[in-house]
Amino acid sequence: MAAGRPLERSIGTLMTIAENIARIRANMAAAAREAGRDPKEILLVGASKMNDAAACREAVAAGIDALGENRVQEMVQKLEQHAYDGAPLHFIGHLQRNKVKQVVGHVALIQSVGSLELLDEIEKVAAARGLVQDILVEINIGEETSKSGVDADSLFPLLEAAAARQNLRLRGLMAIPPADADDTETRRFFARMRELLAKADAQHYDRAQMDILSMGMSHDYAAAIAEGATIVRVGTAIYGARDYSKKA
């Protein structure tokens, strides 16, 4: 495998995507063992927003479990470039109803379903294409007005609606805690997500398989694993800092 392009890290060293993935996996395994969990039950998703097809291919070559995209247009472009060949693709960003057709059937998992309207649109497109689309329900765990997702009080009606759809398979929950939360608050949000997943699983919804808890990013994935995450979504710690001055 090629050495890959070096990435400037905050500690001042140069590390490749492969080296970063190896380091993160070691950290994940340590966090899992400390929590009494099997590291194999936790998937690493490379959040590849604003990273090119070559970077995605390097992550795949390094054994990333899946890749995750936030933006439909970027995802479509990189699909055409075969950026994700060899790894499952997840959609992890805010999904607009008018872009559902570009996503359903092209990704293994839609992680960000946070409204009945979006749920219905995904069901309609999946039914028209004769497939079953795996989804997670996104919870706005911090009740932030700037974020999408269902609030915890409205979660269970949405879960019931999802479980009743013939062309959807409900797999679990996803959340992003507030960016300004401190470590203690973040850990509390993660613990609340674990509780909600357990409560949802206890409902024994038809056709649902409530085995995924997607939470934790570059700065807090170890805490997420300690609280039960089965998917962590890591971007900058794999690919380096994103340059938001460039138009994506």
PDB file of N, CA, C and O in Angstrom, residues 140-149 176-181 189:
ATOM      1  N   ASN A 140     -32.016  15.382  18.271  1.00  0.00           N
ATOM      2  CA  ASN A 140     -31.417  16.669  18.637  1.00  0.00           C
ATOM      3  C   ASN A 140     -31.260  16.664  20.152  1.00  0.00           C
ATOM      4  O   ASN A 140     -32.056  17.246  20.885  1.00  0.00           O
ATOM      5  N   ILE A 141     -30.228  15.967  20.603  1.00  0.00           N
ATOM      6  CA  ILE A 141     -30.102  15.641  22.021  1.00  0.00           C
ATOM      7  C   ILE A 141     -29.893  16.886  22.879  1.00  0.00           C
ATOM      8  O   ILE A 141     -30.259  16.908  24.068  1.00  0.00           O
ATOM      9  N   GLY A 142     -29.313  17.934  22.299  1.00  0.00           N
ATOM     10  CA  GLY A 142     -29.104  19.167  23.050  1.00  0.00           C
ATOM     11  C   GLY A 142     -30.201  20.191  22.852  1.00  0.00           C
ATOM     12  O   GLY A 142     -30.114  21.301  23.380  1.00  0.00           O
ATOM     13  N   GLU A 143     -31.239  19.806  22.078  1.00  0.00           N
ATOM     14  CA  GLU A 143     -32.379  20.685  21.802  1.00  0.00           C
ATOM     15  C   GLU A 143     -31.917  22.046  21.288  1.00  0.00           C
ATOM     16  O   GLU A 143     -32.359  23.101  21.737  1.00  0.00           O
ATOM     17  N   GLU A 144     -31.015  22.009  20.294  1.00  0.00           N
ATOM     18  CA  GLU A 144     -30.467  23.223  19.701  1.00  0.00           C
ATOM     19  C   GLU A 144     -31.295  23.652  18.503  1.00  0.00           C
ATOM     20  O   GLU A 144     -31.597  22.848  17.620  1.00  0.00           O
ATOM     21  N   THR A 145     -31.654  24.916  18.449  1.00  0.00           N
ATOM     22  CA  THR A 145     -32.485  25.398  17.353  1.00  0.00           C
ATOM     23  C   THR A 145     -31.759  25.356  16.016  1.00  0.00           C
ATOM     24  O   THR A 145     -32.402  25.309  14.962  1.00  0.00           O
ATOM     25  N   SER A 146     -30.443  25.354  16.042  1.00  0.00           N
ATOM     26  CA  SER A 146     -29.660  25.357  14.809  1.00  0.00           C
ATOM     27  C   SER A 146     -29.471  23.966  14.217  1.00  0.00           C
ATOM     28  O   SER A 146     -28.935  23.839  13.117  1.00  0.00           O
ATOM     29  N   LYS A 147     -29.886  22.931  14.927  1.00  0.00           N
ATOM     30  CA  LYS A 147     -29.650  21.564  14.466  1.00  0.00           C
ATOM     31  C   LYS A 147     -30.941  20.856  14.102  1.00  0.00           C
ATOM     32  O   LYS A 147     -32.001  21.131  14.676  1.00  0.00           O
ATOM     33  N   SER A 148     -30.829  19.940  13.158  1.00  0.00           N
ATOM     34  CA  SER A 148     -31.962  19.102  12.791  1.00  0.00           C
ATOM     35  C   SER A 148     -32.041  17.918  13.750  1.00  0.00           C
ATOM     36  O   SER A 148     -31.175  17.730  14.603  1.00  0.00           O
ATOM     37  N   GLY A 149     -33.072  17.132  13.597  1.00  0.00           N
ATOM     38  CA  GLY A 149     -33.262  15.981  14.465  1.00  0.00           C
ATOM     39  C   GLY A 149     -34.501  16.142  15.315  1.00  0.00           C
ATOM     40  O   GLY A 149     -34.978  17.248  15.569  1.00  0.00           O
ATOM     41  N   ILE A 176     -25.561  14.320  17.739  1.00  0.00           N
ATOM     42  CA  ILE A 176     -24.368  15.161  17.867  1.00  0.00           C
ATOM     43  C   ILE A 176     -24.604  16.079  19.054  1.00  0.00           C
ATOM     44  O   ILE A 176     -25.461  16.968  18.985  1.00  0.00           O
ATOM     45  N   PRO A 177     -23.898  15.913  20.154  1.00  0.00           N
ATOM     46  CA  PRO A 177     -24.065  16.817  21.298  1.00  0.00           C
ATOM     47  C   PRO A 177     -23.658  18.242  20.933  1.00  0.00           C
ATOM     48  O   PRO A 177     -22.932  18.467  19.960  1.00  0.00           O
ATOM     49  N   PRO A 178     -24.102  19.223  21.698  1.00  0.00           N
ATOM     50  CA  PRO A 178     -23.709  20.618  21.435  1.00  0.00           C
ATOM     51  C   PRO A 178     -22.197  20.784  21.421  1.00  0.00           C
ATOM     52  O   PRO A 178     -21.484  20.213  22.251  1.00  0.00           O
ATOM     53  N   ALA A 179     -21.714  21.573  20.472  1.00  0.00           N
ATOM     54  CA  ALA A 179     -20.263  21.766  20.331  1.00  0.00           C
ATOM     55  C   ALA A 179     -19.656  22.469  21.535  1.00  0.00           C
ATOM     56  O   ALA A 179     -18.467  22.295  21.824  1.00  0.00           O
ATOM     57  N   ASP A 180     -20.457  23.268  22.230  1.00  0.00           N
ATOM     58  CA  ASP A 180     -19.915  24.015  23.361  1.00  0.00           C
ATOM     59  C   ASP A 180     -20.082  23.298  24.697  1.00  0.00           C
ATOM     60  O   ASP A 180     -19.770  23.850  25.746  1.00  0.00           O
ATOM     61  N   ALA A 181     -20.560  22.052  24.660  1.00  0.00           N
ATOM     62  CA  ALA A 181     -20.694  21.287  25.901  1.00  0.00           C
ATOM     63  C   ALA A 181     -19.318  20.890  26.415  1.00  0.00           C
ATOM     64  O   ALA A 181     -18.419  20.552  25.632  1.00  0.00           O
ATOM     65  N   PHE A 189     -24.867  13.650  27.744  1.00  0.00           N
ATOM     66  CA  PHE A 189     -25.663  13.506  26.524  1.00  0.00           C
ATOM     67  C   PHE A 189     -25.510  12.097  25.942  1.00  0.00           C
ATOM     68  O   PHE A 189     -26.489  11.480  25.506  1.00  0.00           O
TER      69      PHE A 189
END
